[in-house]
Coordinates of N, CA and C in Angstrom, one line a residue:
X15 N -24.0 -4.4 11.6 CA -23.6 -3.8 10.4 C -22.2 -4.3 10.1
X16 N -21.8 -4.4 8.8 CA -20.5 -4.8 8.4 C -19.5 -3.6 8.6
X17 N -18.2 -3.8 8.7 CA -17.3 -2.7 8.8 C -17.3 -1.9 7.5
X18 N -16.9 -0.7 7.6 CA -16.8 0.2 6.4 C -15.4 0.8 6.3
X19 N -14.8 0.7 5.1 CA -13.5 1.3 4.9 C -13.8 2.6 4.0
X20 N -13.4 3.7 4.5 CA -13.6 5.0 3.7 C -12.3 5.5 3.2
X21 N -12.2 5.7 1.9 CA -11.0 6.2 1.3 C -11.4 6.8 -0.1
X22 N -10.4 7.5 -0.7 CA -10.7 8.0 -2.1 C -10.7 6.8 -3.1
X23 N -11.1 7.1 -4.3 CA -11.2 6.0 -5.3 C -9.7 5.9 -5.9
X24 N -8.9 5.3 -5.0 CA -7.5 5.2 -5.3 C -7.0 4.0 -4.5
X25 N -5.8 3.5 -4.9 CA -5.2 2.5 -4.1 C -4.6 3.1 -2.8
X26 N -3.6 3.9 -3.0 CA -3.0 4.7 -1.9 C -2.8 4.0 -0.6
X27 N -3.2 4.7 0.5 CA -2.9 4.2 1.8 C -4.0 3.1 2.3
X28 N -5.0 2.9 1.5 CA -6.0 1.9 1.9 C -5.8 0.6 1.2
X29 N -4.9 0.5 0.2 CA -4.9 -0.8 -0.6 C -4.4 -2.0 0.2
X30 N -3.4 -1.8 1.0 CA -3.0 -3.0 1.8 C -4.1 -3.5 2.7
X31 N -4.9 -2.6 3.2 CA -6.0 -3.0 4.1 C -7.0 -3.8 3.3
X32 N -7.3 -3.3 2.1 CA -8.3 -4.0 1.2 C -7.8 -5.4 0.9
X33 N -6.5 -5.5 0.5 CA -5.9 -6.8 0.2 C -6.1 -7.8 1.4
X34 N -5.8 -7.3 2.6 CA -5.8 -8.2 3.8 C -7.3 -8.6 4.0
X35 N -8.2 -7.7 4.0 CA -9.6 -8.0 4.2 C -10.1 -9.0 3.1
X36 N -9.8 -8.7 1.9 CA -10.3 -9.6 0.8 C -9.7 -10.9 0.9
X37 N -8.4 -11.0 1.2 CA -7.7 -12.3 1.3 C -8.3 -13.2 2.4
X38 N -8.8 -12.5 3.4 CA -9.4 -13.3 4.5 C -10.9 -13.5 4.3
X39 N -11.5 -12.9 3.3 CA -12.9 -13.1 3.0 C -13.8 -12.3 3.9
X40 N -13.3 -11.2 4.5 CA -14.0 -10.4 5.4 C -15.0 -9.5 4.5
X41 N -16.3 -9.5 4.9 CA -17.2 -8.7 4.2 C -17.2 -7.3 4.8
X42 N -17.0 -6.3 3.9 CA -16.9 -4.9 4.4 C -17.4 -4.0 3.3
X43 N -17.8 -2.8 3.6 CA -18.2 -1.8 2.6 C -17.0 -1.0 2.2
X44 N -16.7 -1.0 0.9 CA -15.5 -0.2 0.4 C -16.0 1.1 -0.1
X45 N -16.2 2.1 0.8 CA -16.7 3.4 0.4 C -15.7 4.3 -0.2
X46 N -15.9 4.7 -1.4 CA -14.9 5.5 -2.1 C -15.5 6.9 -2.3
X47 N -14.8 7.9 -1.8 CA -15.3 9.3 -1.8 C -14.5 10.2 -2.7
X48 N -15.1 11.2 -3.2 CA -14.4 12.2 -4.0 C -13.8 13.2 -3.0
X49 N -12.9 14.0 -3.5 CA -12.3 15.1 -2.6 C -13.4 16.0 -2.1
X50 N -14.4 16.3 -2.9 CA -15.5 17.2 -2.5 C -16.3 16.6 -1.4
X51 N -16.6 15.3 -1.6 CA -17.4 14.5 -0.5 C -16.6 14.5 0.8
X52 N -15.3 14.2 0.7 CA -14.5 14.1 1.9 C -14.4 15.4 2.6
X53 N -14.3 16.5 1.9 CA -14.3 17.9 2.5 C -15.6 18.1 3.3
X54 N -16.7 17.7 2.7 CA -18.0 17.9 3.4 C -18.1 17.0 4.7
X55 N -17.6 15.8 4.6 CA -17.6 14.8 5.7 C -16.7 15.4 6.8
X56 N -15.5 16.0 6.4 CA -14.6 16.6 7.3 C -15.2 17.8 8.0
X57 N -15.8 18.6 7.3 CA -16.4 19.9 7.8 C -17.5 19.5 8.9
X58 N -18.2 18.4 8.6 CA -19.2 17.9 9.5 C -18.7 17.2 10.7
X59 N -17.4 17.0 10.8 CA -16.7 16.2 11.8 C -17.4 14.8 12.0
X60 N -17.8 14.2 10.9 CA -18.5 12.9 10.9 C -17.7 11.9 11.7
X61 N -16.4 11.9 11.5 CA -15.5 10.8 12.1 C -14.6 11.5 13.1
X62 N -15.0 12.6 13.7 CA -14.2 13.2 14.7 C -13.3 14.3 14.1
X63 N -12.9 15.3 15.0 CA -12.2 16.4 14.5 C -10.8 16.0 14.0
X64 N -10.4 16.6 12.9 CA -9.1 16.4 12.3 C -8.9 15.0 11.8
X65 N -9.9 14.3 11.5 CA -9.8 12.9 11.0 C -9.2 12.9 9.6
X66 N -8.5 11.8 9.3 CA -7.8 11.7 8.0 C -8.2 10.3 7.4
X67 N -8.1 10.2 6.1 CA -8.4 9.0 5.4 C -7.1 8.1 5.3
X68 N -7.2 6.8 5.3 CA -8.4 6.0 5.4 C -9.0 6.0 6.8
X69 N -10.3 5.7 6.8 CA -11.0 5.5 8.1 C -11.7 4.1 8.0
X70 N -11.5 3.3 9.1 CA -12.3 2.1 9.2 C -13.3 2.3 10.3
X71 N -14.6 2.2 9.8 CA -15.7 2.2 10.8 C -16.0 0.8 11.2
X72 N -15.8 0.5 12.5 CA -16.0 -0.9 12.9 C -17.5 -1.3 12.8
X73 N -17.7 -2.6 13.0 CA -19.1 -3.1 12.8 C -20.1 -2.7 13.8
X74 N -19.6 -2.0 14.9 CA -20.6 -1.4 15.8 C -21.1 -0.1 15.3
X75 N -20.5 0.4 14.2 CA -21.0 1.6 13.5 C -20.6 2.9 14.2
X76 N -20.0 2.8 15.4 CA -19.7 4.1 16.1 C -18.2 4.2 16.5
X77 N -17.4 3.1 16.2 CA -16.0 3.2 16.5 C -15.2 3.5 15.2
X78 N -14.4 4.5 15.2 CA -13.7 4.9 14.0 C -12.2 4.8 14.2
X79 N -11.6 4.1 13.3 CA -10.1 4.0 13.3 C -9.5 4.8 12.2
X80 N -8.5 5.5 12.4 CA -7.7 6.1 11.3 C -6.3 5.7 11.4
X81 N -5.4 6.3 10.6 CA -4.0 5.9 10.5 C -3.8 4.5 9.9
X82 N -3.4 4.5 8.6 CA -3.5 3.3 7.8 C -2.6 2.1 8.4
X83 N -1.4 2.4 8.9 CA -0.6 1.4 9.4 C -1.2 0.8 10.7
X84 N -1.8 1.6 11.5 CA -2.4 1.2 12.8 C -3.6 0.3 12.4
X85 N -4.4 0.6 11.4 CA -5.6 -0.2 11.0 C -5.1 -1.5 10.5
X86 N -4.1 -1.5 9.6 CA -3.6 -2.7 9.0 C -3.0 -3.7 10.1
X87 N -2.3 -3.2 11.0 CA -1.7 -4.0 12.1 C -2.8 -4.6 13.0
X88 N -3.8 -3.8 13.3 CA -4.8 -4.3 14.2 C -5.6 -5.4 13.5
X89 N -5.9 -5.2 12.2 CA -6.6 -6.2 11.4 C -5.7 -7.5 11.3
X90 N -4.4 -7.3 11.1 CA -3.5 -8.4 11.1 C -3.5 -9.2 12.3
X91 N -3.6 -8.5 13.5 CA -3.7 -9.2 14.7 C -5.0 -10.0 14.8
X92 N -6.1 -9.4 14.3 CA -7.4 -10.1 14.4 C -7.4 -11.3 13.5
X93 N -6.8 -11.2 12.3 CA -7.0 -12.2 11.3 C -5.8 -13.1 11.0
X94 N -4.8 -13.1 11.9 CA -3.7 -14.1 11.9 C -2.5 -13.7 11.0
X95 N -2.3 -12.4 10.8 CA -1.2 -12.0 9.9 C -0.1 -11.2 10.7
X96 N -0.1 -11.3 12.0 CA 1.0 -10.7 12.7 C 2.2 -11.6 12.7
X97 N 3.4 -11.0 12.7 CA 4.6 -11.9 12.8 C 4.6 -12.6 14.2
X98 N 5.1 -13.8 14.2 CA 5.0 -14.7 15.4 C 6.4 -14.8 16.0
X99 N 7.5 -14.3 15.4 CA 8.8 -14.3 16.0 C 9.4 -12.9 16.0
X100 N 10.3 -12.6 16.9 CA 11.0 -11.3 16.9 C 11.7 -11.1 15.6
X101 N 12.3 -12.1 15.0 CA 13.1 -12.0 13.7 C 12.1 -11.6 12.6
X102 N 11.0 -12.2 12.5 CA 10.0 -11.9 11.5 C 9.5 -10.5 11.7
X103 N 9.2 -10.1 12.9 CA 8.7 -8.8 13.2 C 9.7 -7.7 12.8
X104 N 11.0 -8.0 13.1 CA 12.0 -7.1 12.7 C 12.1 -6.9 11.2
X105 N 12.0 -8.0 10.5 CA 12.1 -7.9 9.0 C 11.0 -7.1 8.4
X106 N 9.8 -7.3 8.9 CA 8.6 -6.6 8.4 C 8.7 -5.1 8.8
X107 N 9.1 -4.8 10.0 CA 9.2 -3.4 10.4 C 10.4 -2.7 9.7
X108 N 11.5 -3.5 9.4 CA 12.6 -2.9 8.6 C 12.1 -2.5 7.2
X109 N 11.2 -3.3 6.7 CA 10.6 -2.9 5.4 C 9.9 -1.6 5.4
X110 N 9.0 -1.4 6.5 CA 8.3 -0.2 6.6 C 9.2 1.0 6.8
X111 N 10.2 0.9 7.7 CA 11.1 2.0 7.9 C 11.9 2.4 6.7
X112 N 12.3 1.4 5.9 CA 13.0 1.6 4.7 C 12.1 2.3 3.6
X113 N 10.9 1.9 3.6 CA 9.9 2.5 2.6 C 9.7 4.0 3.0
X114 N 9.6 4.3 4.2 CA 9.4 5.6 4.7 C 10.6 6.5 4.4
X115 N 11.8 5.9 4.7 CA 13.0 6.6 4.4 C 13.2 7.0 3.0
X116 N 12.9 6.1 2.1 CA 13.2 6.3 0.7 C 12.0 6.9 -0.1
X117 N 10.8 6.4 0.2 CA 9.7 6.8 -0.7 C 8.8 7.9 -0.2
X118 N 8.9 8.3 1.1 CA 8.0 9.4 1.6 C 8.6 10.7 1.2
X119 N 8.7 10.9 -0.1 CA 9.2 12.2 -0.7 C 8.1 12.9 -1.5
X120 N 8.3 14.2 -1.5 CA 7.2 15.0 -2.3 C 7.3 14.6 -3.8
X121 N 8.4 14.1 -4.2 CA 8.5 13.7 -5.7 C 7.4 12.7 -6.1
X122 N 6.9 12.0 -5.1 CA 5.9 10.9 -5.5 C 4.6 11.5 -6.1
X123 N 4.4 12.8 -5.8 CA 3.2 13.5 -6.3 C 3.2 13.7 -7.8
X124 N 4.3 13.5 -8.4 CA 4.3 13.6 -9.9 C 3.4 12.5 -10.5
X125 N 3.2 11.4 -9.8 CA 2.3 10.4 -10.3 C 0.9 10.9 -10.5
X126 N 0.5 11.9 -9.8 CA -0.9 12.4 -10.0 C -1.0 13.6 -10.9
X127 N 0.2 14.1 -11.4 CA 0.2 15.3 -12.2 C 0.0 14.9 -13.7
X128 N -0.8 15.7 -14.4 CA -1.0 15.4 -15.8 C 0.2 15.7 -16.7
X129 N 1.0 16.7 -16.4 CA 2.1 17.0 -17.3 C 3.3 17.5 -16.4
X130 N 3.9 16.6 -15.7 CA 5.0 16.9 -14.8 C 6.3 17.2 -15.6
X131 N 7.2 17.9 -15.0 CA 8.5 18.1 -15.7 C 9.3 16.8 -15.7
X132 N 10.1 16.6 -16.7 CA 10.9 15.4 -16.8 C 11.8 15.2 -15.6
X133 N 12.3 16.3 -15.0 CA 13.2 16.2 -13.9 C 12.5 15.5 -12.7
X134 N 11.2 15.8 -12.6 CA 10.4 15.3 -11.5 C 10.2 13.8 -11.7
X135 N 9.9 13.4 -12.9 CA 9.8 12.0 -13.3 C 11.1 11.2 -13.0
X136 N 12.2 11.8 -13.5 CA 13.5 11.2 -13.2 C 13.8 11.0 -11.7
X137 N 13.5 12.0 -11.0 CA 13.7 11.9 -9.5 C 12.9 10.8 -8.9
X138 N 11.6 10.8 -9.2 CA 10.7 9.8 -8.6 C 11.1 8.4 -9.1
X139 N 11.5 8.2 -10.3 CA 11.9 6.8 -10.8 C 13.2 6.4 -10.0
X140 N 14.1 7.4 -9.7 CA 15.3 7.1 -9.0 C 15.0 6.6 -7.6
X141 N 14.0 7.2 -6.9 CA 13.6 6.8 -5.6 C 13.0 5.4 -5.7
X142 N 12.1 5.2 -6.7 CA 11.5 3.9 -6.8 C 12.5 2.8 -7.0
X143 N 13.5 3.1 -7.8 CA 14.6 2.1 -8.2 C 15.4 1.8 -6.9
X144 N 15.8 2.9 -6.2 CA 16.6 2.7 -5.0 C 15.9 1.8 -4.0
X145 N 14.6 2.1 -3.8 CA 13.8 1.3 -2.8 C 13.7 -0.2 -3.3
X146 N 13.3 -0.4 -4.5 CA 13.1 -1.8 -4.9 C 14.5 -2.6 -4.9
X147 N 15.5 -1.9 -5.3 CA 16.8 -2.6 -5.3 C 17.3 -3.0 -3.9
X148 N 16.9 -2.1 -2.9 CA 17.2 -2.3 -1.5 C 16.4 -3.5 -1.0
X149 N 15.2 -3.6 -1.3 CA 14.3 -4.7 -0.9 C 14.8 -6.0 -1.6
X150 N 15.1 -5.9 -2.9 CA 15.6 -7.1 -3.6 C 16.8 -7.7 -3.0
X151 N 17.7 -6.9 -2.6 CA 18.9 -7.4 -1.9 C 18.6 -8.0 -0.5
X152 N 17.6 -7.4 0.2 CA 17.2 -7.9 1.5 C 16.6 -9.3 1.4
X153 N 15.9 -9.6 0.3 CA 15.2 -10.8 0.1 C 16.0 -11.9 -0.6
X154 N 17.3 -11.6 -0.8 CA 18.2 -12.5 -1.5 C 18.5 -13.8 -0.8
X155 N 18.1 -13.9 0.5 CA 18.3 -15.2 1.3 C 17.4 -16.3 1.0
X156 N 16.5 -16.1 0.0 CA 15.6 -17.2 -0.4 C 14.3 -17.3 0.4
X157 N 14.0 -16.4 1.3 CA 12.8 -16.5 2.2 C 11.6 -16.6 1.3
X158 N 10.5 -17.2 1.8 CA 9.3 -17.3 1.1 C 8.4 -16.1 1.1
X159 N 8.5 -15.3 2.3 CA 7.7 -14.1 2.4 C 8.5 -13.0 3.0
X160 N 7.9 -11.8 3.0 CA 8.7 -10.6 3.4 C 9.4 -10.8 4.7
X161 N 8.7 -11.4 5.7 CA 9.3 -11.5 7.0 C 10.0 -12.8 7.3
X162 N 9.9 -13.8 6.4 CA 10.5 -15.1 6.6 C 9.6 -16.2 6.0
X163 N 9.0 -17.1 6.9 CA 8.3 -18.2 6.4 C 6.8 -18.1 6.6
X164 N 6.3 -16.9 7.0 CA 4.9 -16.7 7.2 C 4.4 -15.4 6.5
X165 N 3.1 -15.4 6.1 CA 2.5 -14.2 5.5 C 2.1 -13.3 6.6
X166 N 2.5 -12.0 6.5 CA 2.2 -11.0 7.5 C 1.7 -9.7 6.8
X167 N 1.3 -8.8 7.6 CA 0.8 -7.5 7.1 C 1.8 -6.9 6.2
X168 N 3.1 -7.1 6.4 CA 4.1 -6.6 5.5 C 3.9 -7.0 4.0
X169 N 3.5 -8.3 3.8 CA 3.3 -8.8 2.5 C 2.2 -8.1 1.8
X170 N 1.2 -7.7 2.5 CA 0.1 -7.0 1.9 C 0.5 -5.6 1.5
X171 N 1.4 -5.0 2.3 CA 1.9 -3.6 2.0 C 2.9 -3.7 0.8
X172 N 3.7 -4.7 0.8 CA 4.6 -4.8 -0.4 C 3.8 -4.9 -1.7
X173 N 2.8 -5.8 -1.6 CA 1.9 -5.9 -2.8 C 1.2 -4.6 -3.2
X174 N 0.7 -3.9 -2.2 CA 0.1 -2.6 -2.5 C 1.0 -1.6 -3.1
X175 N 2.3 -1.6 -2.6 CA 3.3 -0.6 -3.2 C 3.5 -1.0 -4.6
X176 N 3.6 -2.3 -4.9 CA 3.9 -2.7 -6.3 C 2.8 -2.4 -7.2
X177 N 1.5 -2.7 -6.8 CA 0.4 -2.5 -7.7 C 0.1 -1.0 -7.8
X178 N 0.5 -0.2 -6.9 CA 0.3 1.3 -7.0 C 1.4 1.9 -7.9
X179 N 2.6 1.6 -7.6 CA 3.7 2.3 -8.2 C 4.6 1.6 -9.2
X180 N 4.6 0.3 -9.2 CA 5.6 -0.4 -10.0 C 4.9 -1.2 -11.2
X181 N 3.7 -1.7 -10.9 CA 3.0 -2.5 -12.0 C 1.6 -2.1 -12.1
X182 N 1.4 -0.8 -12.3 CA 0.1 -0.2 -12.4 C -0.2 0.1 -13.9
X183 N -1.0 -0.7 -14.5 CA -1.4 -0.4 -15.9 C -2.1 0.9 -16.1
X184 N -2.7 1.4 -15.1 CA -3.5 2.7 -15.1 C -2.6 3.9 -14.8
X185 N -1.3 3.7 -14.6 CA -0.4 4.8 -14.3 C -0.5 5.9 -15.4
X186 N -0.3 7.1 -15.0 CA -0.4 8.2 -16.0 C 0.7 8.4 -16.9
X187 N 1.9 7.9 -16.5 CA 3.1 8.3 -17.2 C 3.9 7.1 -17.8
X188 N 4.0 7.0 -19.1 CA 4.6 5.9 -19.8 C 6.1 5.8 -19.3
X189 N 6.7 6.9 -19.1 CA 8.1 6.9 -18.7 C 8.3 6.1 -17.4
X190 N 7.4 6.3 -16.4 CA 7.5 5.6 -15.1 C 7.1 4.1 -15.3
X191 N 6.1 3.9 -16.1 CA 5.6 2.5 -16.4 C 6.7 1.7 -17.0
X192 N 7.4 2.3 -18.0 CA 8.5 1.6 -18.7 C 9.7 1.3 -17.7
X193 N 10.0 2.3 -17.0 CA 11.1 2.2 -16.0 C 10.9 1.2 -14.9
X194 N 9.7 1.2 -14.4 CA 9.4 0.2 -13.3 C 9.2 -1.2 -13.9
X195 N 8.7 -1.3 -15.1 CA 8.6 -2.7 -15.7 C 10.0 -3.3 -15.9
X196 N 10.9 -2.5 -16.4 CA 12.3 -2.9 -16.5 C 12.9 -3.3 -15.2
X197 N 12.7 -2.5 -14.2 CA 13.2 -2.7 -12.9 C 12.6 -4.0 -12.3
X198 N 11.3 -4.2 -12.3 CA 10.7 -5.4 -11.7 C 11.2 -6.7 -12.4
X199 N 11.5 -6.6 -13.7 CA 12.0 -7.8 -14.4 C 13.4 -8.2 -13.9
X200 N 14.0 -7.3 -13.2 CA 15.4 -7.6 -12.7 C 15.4 -7.9 -11.2
X201 N 14.2 -8.2 -10.6 CA 14.0 -8.4 -9.2 C 13.4 -9.8 -8.9
X202 N 14.2 -10.9 -9.2 CA 13.6 -12.2 -9.0 C 13.2 -12.5 -7.5
X203 N 14.0 -11.9 -6.6 CA 13.6 -12.2 -5.2 C 12.3 -11.5 -4.7
X204 N 12.2 -10.3 -5.1 CA 10.9 -9.6 -4.9 C 9.7 -10.4 -5.5
X205 N 9.9 -10.8 -6.8 CA 8.9 -11.5 -7.5 C 8.6 -12.8 -6.9
X206 N 9.6 -13.5 -6.3 CA 9.3 -14.8 -5.6 C 8.4 -14.5 -4.4
X207 N 8.6 -13.5 -3.7 CA 7.8 -13.2 -2.5 C 6.4 -12.7 -2.9
X208 N 6.3 -12.0 -4.0 CA 5.1 -11.4 -4.5 C 4.1 -12.5 -5.1
X209 N 4.7 -13.6 -5.6 CA 3.9 -14.6 -6.3 C 2.7 -15.1 -5.5
X210 N 3.0 -15.6 -4.3 CA 1.8 -16.1 -3.5 C 0.8 -15.1 -3.1
X211 N 1.3 -13.8 -2.9 CA 0.4 -12.7 -2.6 C -0.5 -12.4 -3.8
X212 N 0.1 -12.4 -5.0 CA -0.7 -12.1 -6.2 C -1.8 -13.2 -6.4
X213 N -1.4 -14.4 -6.1 CA -2.4 -15.5 -6.2 C -3.5 -15.3 -5.1
X214 N -3.1 -15.0 -3.9 CA -4.1 -14.8 -2.8 C -5.0 -13.6 -3.1
X215 N -4.5 -12.6 -3.7 CA -5.3 -11.4 -3.9 C -5.7 -11.2 -5.4
X216 N -5.7 -12.3 -6.1 CA -5.9 -12.2 -7.6 C -7.2 -11.4 -8.0
X217 N -8.3 -11.7 -7.3 CA -9.6 -11.1 -7.7 C -9.5 -9.6 -7.4
X218 N -8.9 -9.2 -6.3 CA -8.8 -7.8 -6.0 C -7.9 -7.0 -7.0
X219 N -6.8 -7.6 -7.3 CA -5.9 -7.0 -8.3 C -6.6 -6.9 -9.7
X220 N -7.4 -7.9 -10.0 CA -8.1 -7.8 -11.3 C -9.1 -6.6 -11.4
X221 N -9.6 -6.2 -10.2 CA -10.5 -5.1 -10.2 C -10.0 -3.8 -10.1
X222 N -8.6 -3.7 -10.0 CA -8.0 -2.3 -9.8 C -8.2 -1.5 -11.1
X223 N -8.6 -0.2 -10.9 CA -8.7 0.7 -12.0 C -8.1 2.0 -11.7
X224 N -7.4 2.2 -10.6 CA -7.0 3.5 -10.2 C -5.5 3.8 -10.6
X225 N -5.2 5.0 -11.0 CA -3.9 5.3 -11.4 C -2.9 5.5 -10.3
X226 N -3.3 5.5 -9.1 CA -2.4 5.6 -8.0 C -2.8 4.8 -6.8

């Protein structure tokens, strides 16, 4: 059987994994579940007690992996996207730590709300701006990819963050879309690093239809 990736019908924490698998041409089932379906699966302990999405069911059909970063890095090791030098590894992990520091805020949930308060939108756009400006400065040394001169799992994560939060035509809020479009236009270093990833993942990006 082919592997199966289980997640909601959203980009979210599964999108970097999808990009990596698609870029490598790996055949897998992209199972998208509703919240109601996931609750039923969870109640049945289908993937073990306390499991969270995303889940990757390996091709043996009985091994279940969860935790998105762990899945992504294991697949990177399998498919040749692990950093090969300490310096590259540091840069990629710096990116993750910085993303968690700045973006793992409850304010991000305004992206899912139909009618959030303006203060919430302002706060979330401020975090998005701070993060992207921090990455833009980091990439100002002219490197080709996030970690240096090789494509790694970090590049797929950067792309997923951008297509989810910064360049998402399906986003719910014009205020955020306008703000992030203006911001990305002022980030030539980030765009330089994104260009080869957008080419590599072009078909997957074209099929995106989720607001988050």
